[in-house]
Tab-separated table of C-alpha atoms and ligand atoms in Angstrom:
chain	number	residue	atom	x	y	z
R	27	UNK	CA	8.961	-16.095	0.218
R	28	UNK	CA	6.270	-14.148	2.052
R	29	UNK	CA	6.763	-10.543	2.998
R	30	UNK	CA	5.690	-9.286	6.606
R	31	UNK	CA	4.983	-5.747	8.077
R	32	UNK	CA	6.024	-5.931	11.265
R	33	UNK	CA	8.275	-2.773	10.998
R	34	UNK	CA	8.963	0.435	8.894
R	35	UNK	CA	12.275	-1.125	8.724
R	36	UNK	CA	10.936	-4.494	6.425
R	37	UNK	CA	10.773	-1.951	3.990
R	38	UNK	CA	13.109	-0.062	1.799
R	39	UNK	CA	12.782	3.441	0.245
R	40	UNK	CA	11.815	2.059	-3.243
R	41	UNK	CA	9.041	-0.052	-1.753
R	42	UNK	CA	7.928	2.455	0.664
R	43	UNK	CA	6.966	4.719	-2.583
R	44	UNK	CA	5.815	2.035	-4.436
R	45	UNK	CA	2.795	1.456	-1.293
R	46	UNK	CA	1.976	5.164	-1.639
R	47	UNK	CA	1.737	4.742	-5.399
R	48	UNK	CA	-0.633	1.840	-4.968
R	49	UNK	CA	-2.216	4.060	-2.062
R	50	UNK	CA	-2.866	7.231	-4.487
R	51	UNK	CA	-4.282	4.857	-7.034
R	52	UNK	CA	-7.022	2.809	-4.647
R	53	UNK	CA	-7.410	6.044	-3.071
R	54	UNK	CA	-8.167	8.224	-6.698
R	55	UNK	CA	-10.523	4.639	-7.451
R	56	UNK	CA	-12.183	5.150	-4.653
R	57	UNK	CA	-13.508	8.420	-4.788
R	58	UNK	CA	-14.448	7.723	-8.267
R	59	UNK	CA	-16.654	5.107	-7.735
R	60	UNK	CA	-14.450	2.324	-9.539
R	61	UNK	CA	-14.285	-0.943	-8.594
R	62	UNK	CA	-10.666	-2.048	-7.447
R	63	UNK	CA	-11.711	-6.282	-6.339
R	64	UNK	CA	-8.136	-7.434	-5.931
R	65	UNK	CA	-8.006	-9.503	-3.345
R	66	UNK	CA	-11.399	-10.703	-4.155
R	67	UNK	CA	-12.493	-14.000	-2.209
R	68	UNK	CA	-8.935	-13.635	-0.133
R	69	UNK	CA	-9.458	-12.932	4.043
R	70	UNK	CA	-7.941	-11.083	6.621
R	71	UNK	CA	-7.760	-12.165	10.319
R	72	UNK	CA	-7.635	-9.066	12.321
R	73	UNK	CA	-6.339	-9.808	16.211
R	74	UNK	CA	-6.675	-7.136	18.694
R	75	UNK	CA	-5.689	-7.600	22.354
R	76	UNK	CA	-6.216	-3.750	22.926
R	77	UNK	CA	-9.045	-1.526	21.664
R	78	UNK	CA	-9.331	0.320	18.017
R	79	UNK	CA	-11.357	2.492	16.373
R	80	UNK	CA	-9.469	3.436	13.421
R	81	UNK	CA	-7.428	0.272	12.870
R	82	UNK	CA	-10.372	-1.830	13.202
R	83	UNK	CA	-12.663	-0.415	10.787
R	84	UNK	CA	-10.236	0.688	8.364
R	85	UNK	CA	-8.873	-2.651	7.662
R	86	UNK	CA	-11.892	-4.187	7.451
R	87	UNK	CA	-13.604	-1.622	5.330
R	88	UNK	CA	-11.040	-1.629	3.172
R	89	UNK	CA	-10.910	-5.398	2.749
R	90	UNK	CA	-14.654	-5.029	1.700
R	91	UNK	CA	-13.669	-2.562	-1.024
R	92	UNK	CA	-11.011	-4.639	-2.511
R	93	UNK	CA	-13.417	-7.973	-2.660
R	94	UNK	CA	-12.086	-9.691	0.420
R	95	UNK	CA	-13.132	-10.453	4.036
R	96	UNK	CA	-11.739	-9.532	7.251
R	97	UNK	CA	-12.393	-11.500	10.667
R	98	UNK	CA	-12.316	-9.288	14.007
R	99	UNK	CA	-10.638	-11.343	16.906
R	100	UNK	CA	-10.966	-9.451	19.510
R	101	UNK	CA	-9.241	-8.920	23.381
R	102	UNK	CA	-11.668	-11.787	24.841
R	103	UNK	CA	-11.404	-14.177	21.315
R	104	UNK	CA	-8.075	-15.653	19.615
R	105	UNK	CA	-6.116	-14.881	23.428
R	106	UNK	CA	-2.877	-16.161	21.551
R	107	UNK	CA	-0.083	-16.978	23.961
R	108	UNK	CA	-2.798	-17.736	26.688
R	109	UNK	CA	-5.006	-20.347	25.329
R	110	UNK	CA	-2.297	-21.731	22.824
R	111	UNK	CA	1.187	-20.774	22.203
R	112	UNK	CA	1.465	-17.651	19.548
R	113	UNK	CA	3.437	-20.045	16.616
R	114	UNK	CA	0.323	-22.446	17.270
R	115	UNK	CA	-2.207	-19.421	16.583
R	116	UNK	CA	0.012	-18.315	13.188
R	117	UNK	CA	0.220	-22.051	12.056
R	118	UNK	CA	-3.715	-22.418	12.357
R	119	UNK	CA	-4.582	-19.140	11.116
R	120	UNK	CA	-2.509	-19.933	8.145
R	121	UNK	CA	-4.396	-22.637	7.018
R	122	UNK	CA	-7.285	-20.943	6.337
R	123	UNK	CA	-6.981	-17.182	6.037
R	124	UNK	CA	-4.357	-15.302	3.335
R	125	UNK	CA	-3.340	-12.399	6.042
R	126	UNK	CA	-3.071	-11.531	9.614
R	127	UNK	CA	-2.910	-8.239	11.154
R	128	UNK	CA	-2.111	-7.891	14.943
R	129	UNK	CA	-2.525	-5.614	17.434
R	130	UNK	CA	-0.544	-6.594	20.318
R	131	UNK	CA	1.110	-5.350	23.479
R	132	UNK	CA	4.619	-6.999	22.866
R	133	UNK	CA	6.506	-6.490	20.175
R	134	UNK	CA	7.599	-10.164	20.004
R	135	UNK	CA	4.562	-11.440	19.593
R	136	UNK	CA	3.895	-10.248	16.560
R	137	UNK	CA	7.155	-11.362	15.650
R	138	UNK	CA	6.540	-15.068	16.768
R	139	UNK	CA	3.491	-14.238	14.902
R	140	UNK	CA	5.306	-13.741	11.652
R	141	UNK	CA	7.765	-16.372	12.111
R	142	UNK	CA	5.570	-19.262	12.183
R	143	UNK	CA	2.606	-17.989	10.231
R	144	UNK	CA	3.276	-18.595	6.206
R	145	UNK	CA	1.181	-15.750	5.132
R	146	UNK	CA	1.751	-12.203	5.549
R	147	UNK	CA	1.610	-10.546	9.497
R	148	UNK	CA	0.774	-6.644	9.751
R	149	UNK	CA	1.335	-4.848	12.835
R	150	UNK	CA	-1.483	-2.593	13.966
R	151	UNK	CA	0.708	-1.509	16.460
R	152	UNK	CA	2.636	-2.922	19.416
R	153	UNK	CA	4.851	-1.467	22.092
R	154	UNK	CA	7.487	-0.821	19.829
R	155	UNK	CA	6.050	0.555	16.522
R	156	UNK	CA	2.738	1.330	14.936
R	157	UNK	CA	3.991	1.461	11.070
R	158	UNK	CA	0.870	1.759	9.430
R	159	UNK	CA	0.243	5.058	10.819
R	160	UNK	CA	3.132	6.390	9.904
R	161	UNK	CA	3.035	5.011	6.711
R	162	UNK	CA	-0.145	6.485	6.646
R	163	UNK	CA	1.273	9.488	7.573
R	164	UNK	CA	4.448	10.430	5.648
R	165	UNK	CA	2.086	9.483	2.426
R	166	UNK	CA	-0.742	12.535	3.769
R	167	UNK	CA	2.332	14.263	4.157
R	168	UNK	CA	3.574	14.345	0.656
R	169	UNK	CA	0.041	15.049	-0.454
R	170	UNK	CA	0.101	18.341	1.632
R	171	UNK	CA	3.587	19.045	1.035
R	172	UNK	CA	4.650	17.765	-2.787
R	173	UNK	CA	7.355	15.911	-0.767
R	174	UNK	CA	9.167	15.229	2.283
R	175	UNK	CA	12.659	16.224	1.260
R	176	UNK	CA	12.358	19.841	2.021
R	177	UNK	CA	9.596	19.673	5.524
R	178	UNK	CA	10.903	19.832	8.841
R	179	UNK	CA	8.477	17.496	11.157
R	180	UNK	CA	8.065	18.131	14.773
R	181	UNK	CA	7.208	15.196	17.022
R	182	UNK	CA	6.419	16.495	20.983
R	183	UNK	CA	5.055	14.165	23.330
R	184	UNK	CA	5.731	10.503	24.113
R	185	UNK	CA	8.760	8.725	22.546
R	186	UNK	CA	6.332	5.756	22.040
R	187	UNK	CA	5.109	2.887	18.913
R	188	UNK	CA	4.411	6.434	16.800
R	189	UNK	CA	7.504	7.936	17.416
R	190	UNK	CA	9.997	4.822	16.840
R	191	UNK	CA	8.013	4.298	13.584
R	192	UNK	CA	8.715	7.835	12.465
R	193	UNK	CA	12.319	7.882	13.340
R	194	UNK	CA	12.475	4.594	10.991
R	195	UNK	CA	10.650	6.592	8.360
R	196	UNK	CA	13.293	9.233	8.778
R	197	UNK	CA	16.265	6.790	9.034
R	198	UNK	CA	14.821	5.160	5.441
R	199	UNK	CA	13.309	8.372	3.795
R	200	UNK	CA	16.133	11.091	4.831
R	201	UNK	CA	13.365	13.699	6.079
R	202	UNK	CA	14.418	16.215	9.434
R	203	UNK	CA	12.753	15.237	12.316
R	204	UNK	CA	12.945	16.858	15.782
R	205	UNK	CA	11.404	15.555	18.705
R	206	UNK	CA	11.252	17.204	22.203
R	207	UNK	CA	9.920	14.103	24.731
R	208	UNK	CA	10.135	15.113	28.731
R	209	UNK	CA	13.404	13.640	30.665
R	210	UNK	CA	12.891	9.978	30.134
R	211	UNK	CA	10.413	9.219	27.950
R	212	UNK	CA	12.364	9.371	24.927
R	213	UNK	CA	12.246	7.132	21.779
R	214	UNK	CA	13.979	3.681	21.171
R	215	UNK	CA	17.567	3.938	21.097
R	216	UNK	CA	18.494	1.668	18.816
R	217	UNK	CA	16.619	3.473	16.217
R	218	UNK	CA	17.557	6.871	17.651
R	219	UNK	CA	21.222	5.616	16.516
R	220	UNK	CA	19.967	3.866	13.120
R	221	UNK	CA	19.018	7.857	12.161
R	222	UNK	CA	20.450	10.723	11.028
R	223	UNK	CA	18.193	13.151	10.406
R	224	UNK	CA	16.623	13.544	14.172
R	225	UNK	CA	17.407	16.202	16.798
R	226	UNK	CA	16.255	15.147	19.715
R	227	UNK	CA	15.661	17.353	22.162
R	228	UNK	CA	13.766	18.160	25.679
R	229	UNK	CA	12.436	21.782	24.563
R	230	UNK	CA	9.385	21.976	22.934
R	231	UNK	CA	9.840	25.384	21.327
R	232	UNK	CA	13.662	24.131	20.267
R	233	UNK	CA	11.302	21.382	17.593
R	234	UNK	CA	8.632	23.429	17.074
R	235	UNK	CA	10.504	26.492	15.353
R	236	UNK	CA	10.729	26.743	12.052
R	237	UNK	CA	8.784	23.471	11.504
R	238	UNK	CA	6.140	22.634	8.848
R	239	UNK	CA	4.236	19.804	10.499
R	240	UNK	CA	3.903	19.769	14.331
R	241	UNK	CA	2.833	16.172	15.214
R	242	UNK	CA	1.574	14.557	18.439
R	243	UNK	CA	0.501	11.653	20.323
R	244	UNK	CA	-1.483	10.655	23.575
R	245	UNK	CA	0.753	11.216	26.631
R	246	UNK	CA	-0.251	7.704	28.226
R	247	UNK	CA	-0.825	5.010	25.575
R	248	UNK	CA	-2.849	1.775	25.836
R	249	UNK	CA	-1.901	-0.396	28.630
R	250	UNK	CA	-0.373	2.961	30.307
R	251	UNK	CA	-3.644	4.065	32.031
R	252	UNK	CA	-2.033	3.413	35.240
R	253	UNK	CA	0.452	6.357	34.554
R	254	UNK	CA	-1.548	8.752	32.907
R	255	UNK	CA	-2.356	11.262	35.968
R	256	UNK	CA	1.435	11.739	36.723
R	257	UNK	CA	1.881	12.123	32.936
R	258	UNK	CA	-0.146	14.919	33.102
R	259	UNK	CA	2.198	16.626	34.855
R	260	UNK	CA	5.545	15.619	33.401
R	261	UNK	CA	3.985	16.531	29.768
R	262	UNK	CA	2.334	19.511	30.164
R	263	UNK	CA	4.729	21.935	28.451
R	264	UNK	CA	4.743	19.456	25.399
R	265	UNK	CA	1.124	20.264	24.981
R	266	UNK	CA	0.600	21.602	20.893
R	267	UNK	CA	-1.235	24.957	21.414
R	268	UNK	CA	-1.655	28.218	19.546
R	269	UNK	CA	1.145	30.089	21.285
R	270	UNK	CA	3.379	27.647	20.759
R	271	UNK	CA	2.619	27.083	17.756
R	272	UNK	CA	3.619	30.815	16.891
R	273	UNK	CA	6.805	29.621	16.678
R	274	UNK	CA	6.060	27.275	13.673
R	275	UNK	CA	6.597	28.139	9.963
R	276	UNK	CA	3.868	30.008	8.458
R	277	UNK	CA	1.631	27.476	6.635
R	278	UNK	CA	2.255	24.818	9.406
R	279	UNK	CA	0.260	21.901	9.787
R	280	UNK	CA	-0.467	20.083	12.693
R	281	UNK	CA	-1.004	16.442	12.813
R	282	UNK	CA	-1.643	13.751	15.580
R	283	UNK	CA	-2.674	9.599	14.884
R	284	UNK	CA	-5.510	9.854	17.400
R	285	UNK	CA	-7.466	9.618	19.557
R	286	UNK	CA	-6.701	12.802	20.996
R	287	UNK	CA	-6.963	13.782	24.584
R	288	UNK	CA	-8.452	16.948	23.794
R	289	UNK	CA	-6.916	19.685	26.555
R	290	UNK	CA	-3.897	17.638	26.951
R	291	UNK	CA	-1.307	16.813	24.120
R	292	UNK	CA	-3.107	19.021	22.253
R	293	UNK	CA	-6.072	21.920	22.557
R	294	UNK	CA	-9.772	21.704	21.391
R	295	UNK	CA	-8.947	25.604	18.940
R	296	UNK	CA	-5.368	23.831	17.476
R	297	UNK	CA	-7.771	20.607	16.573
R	298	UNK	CA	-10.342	22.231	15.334
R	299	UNK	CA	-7.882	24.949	13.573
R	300	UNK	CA	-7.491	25.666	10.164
R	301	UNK	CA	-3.784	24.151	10.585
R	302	UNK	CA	-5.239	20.745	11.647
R	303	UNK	CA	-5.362	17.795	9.147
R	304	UNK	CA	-5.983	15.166	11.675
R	305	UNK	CA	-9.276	14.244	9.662
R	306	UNK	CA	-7.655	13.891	6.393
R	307	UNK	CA	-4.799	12.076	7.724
R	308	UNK	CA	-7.316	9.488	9.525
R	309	UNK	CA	-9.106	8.924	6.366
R	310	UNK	CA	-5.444	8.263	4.745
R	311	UNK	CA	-5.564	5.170	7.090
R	312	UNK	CA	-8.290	3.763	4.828
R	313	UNK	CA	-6.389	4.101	2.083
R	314	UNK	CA	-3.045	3.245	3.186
R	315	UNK	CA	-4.144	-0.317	4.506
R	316	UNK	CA	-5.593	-1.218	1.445
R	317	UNK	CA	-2.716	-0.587	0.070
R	318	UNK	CA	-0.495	-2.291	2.015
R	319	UNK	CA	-3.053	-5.538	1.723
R	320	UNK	CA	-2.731	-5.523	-1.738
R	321	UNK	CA	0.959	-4.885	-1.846
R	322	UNK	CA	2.122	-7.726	0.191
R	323	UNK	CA	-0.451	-10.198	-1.110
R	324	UNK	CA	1.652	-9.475	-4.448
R	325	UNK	CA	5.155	-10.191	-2.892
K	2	CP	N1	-4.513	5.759	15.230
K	2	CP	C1	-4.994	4.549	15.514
K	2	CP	O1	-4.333	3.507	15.336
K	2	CP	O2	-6.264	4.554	16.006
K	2	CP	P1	-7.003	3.330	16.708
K	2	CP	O3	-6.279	3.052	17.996
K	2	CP	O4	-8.400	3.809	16.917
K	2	CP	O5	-6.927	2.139	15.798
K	3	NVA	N1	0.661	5.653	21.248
K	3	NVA	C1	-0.741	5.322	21.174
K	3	NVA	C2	-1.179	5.263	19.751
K	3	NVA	C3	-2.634	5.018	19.540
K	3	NVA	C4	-2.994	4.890	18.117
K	3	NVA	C5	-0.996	4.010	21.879
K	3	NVA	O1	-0.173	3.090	21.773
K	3	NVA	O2	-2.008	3.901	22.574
């Protein structure tokens, strides 16, 4: 049976290390110069119905380095659900590509997605997760860290797609995780209770002390841009800066997905700091699709 990635939770712990295995390997390939063709000749539709920088050209990069082919359906192409139902878009797509990766405002629709398509469906995020960056993320982590068993993460911001994922991560993996969202914007329930490593919180400085890696989204995410000006306002003492970062543990690092919103969730010095691996982290995506291309075309 075909394997889909719709959620942190399709995974389990073993398989979860087994993609950052495969992700160190492509990744130490990569840098070396060897050739690693193995999905050679196989194709990737890529559907976005909101905008990308780093999912887009990750994925497709990546599918270039492994041998393959990706198609970019974007906002104005594929319009699943409006020009044809979304089963009828998986049953077509199907038929002549090997994998699908979606980037879609509902949740469900990737689902439907998966459910009628008999190849493999990614999420590249939706409204309720965004898995490959945090699978991207817990395995830039370990890299940092030498593991996750013994780091204390600090999400402030948005419970939003990046959060949820991570509180899956830490409901699978075991790894503390503290989040401080304003009054009302706090993650998924569900998962919240699937968890039980997370303290969640509406202090920023309660999350932030004593934490290794301070982690942090964009206050108003895609499709929120109606919001974002009272968001401001509601988020501003979740904003990652130096002096709150004081409270931190000393060789803290300080992560966020991007974009940022420089001046808002987090400051231009803390960015730019020599705590930041934001850069590193986004070049993990490369490495961490390919990865999970390969993986689930083995399934
Ligand atoms: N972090 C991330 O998914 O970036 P894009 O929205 O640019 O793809
Ligand atoms: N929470 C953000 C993540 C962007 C990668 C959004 O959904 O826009």
């Amino acid at each position: 049976m075909k394997s889909d990635f719709i959620s942190i939770f399709n995974l389990t712990k073993q398989e979860i290390f087994e993609i950052f295995e495969l992700t160190k390997k492509l990744k130490e390939s990569q840098k070396k110069g060897i050739q690693h063709k193995m999905l050679k000749d196989k194709t990737l539709a890529m559907i976005f119905e909101k905008p990308s920088l780093r999912t887009r050209v990750t994925f497709e990069t990546g599918m270039t380095q492994l041998g393959g082919h990706a198609i970019y359906l974007g906002p104005g192409d594929a319009k699943i659900g409006a020009r044809e139902t979304v089963a009828d878009a998986g049953k077509n797509l199907s038929r002549w590509v090997d994998l699908i990766m979606a980037r879609v405002f509902v949740h469900k629709t990737v689902e439907d997605l998966a459910k009628s398509a008999t190849i493999p469906v990614i999420n590249g995020l939706c409204d309720l997760e965004h898995p490959c960056q945090i699978m991207c993320d817990l395995f830039t982590i370990i890299e940092k860290k030498g593991s996750l068993d013994t780091v204390v993460i600090a999400y402030l911001g948005d419970g939003n797609n990046v959060c949820n994922s991570f509180i899956a991560g830490s409901a699978l993996l075991g790894f503390q995780l503290n989040i401080a969202t304003p009054k009302g914007y706090e993650p998924n329930k569900e998962y919240l209770a699937k968890s039980k490593t997370v303290a969640l919180v509406n202090d920023p400085k309660k999350a932030v002390t004593h934490a290794d890696i301070v982690y942090t989204d964009v206050w108003a995410s895609m499709g929120q841009e109606t919001e974002a000006e009272a968001r401001k306002e509601i988020f501003k003492p979740f904003q990652v800066n130096s002096q709150l970062l004081e409270l931190a543990n000393k060789n803290y690092l300080v992560m966020h997905c991007l974009p940022a919103h420089r001046g808002e969730e987090i400051t231009d010095e803390v960015i730019e700091g020599k705590h930041s691996i934001v850069f590193d982290q986004a070049e993990n995506r490369l490495h961490i699709q390919k990865a999970i291309m390969v993986w689930l075309l083995k399934q």
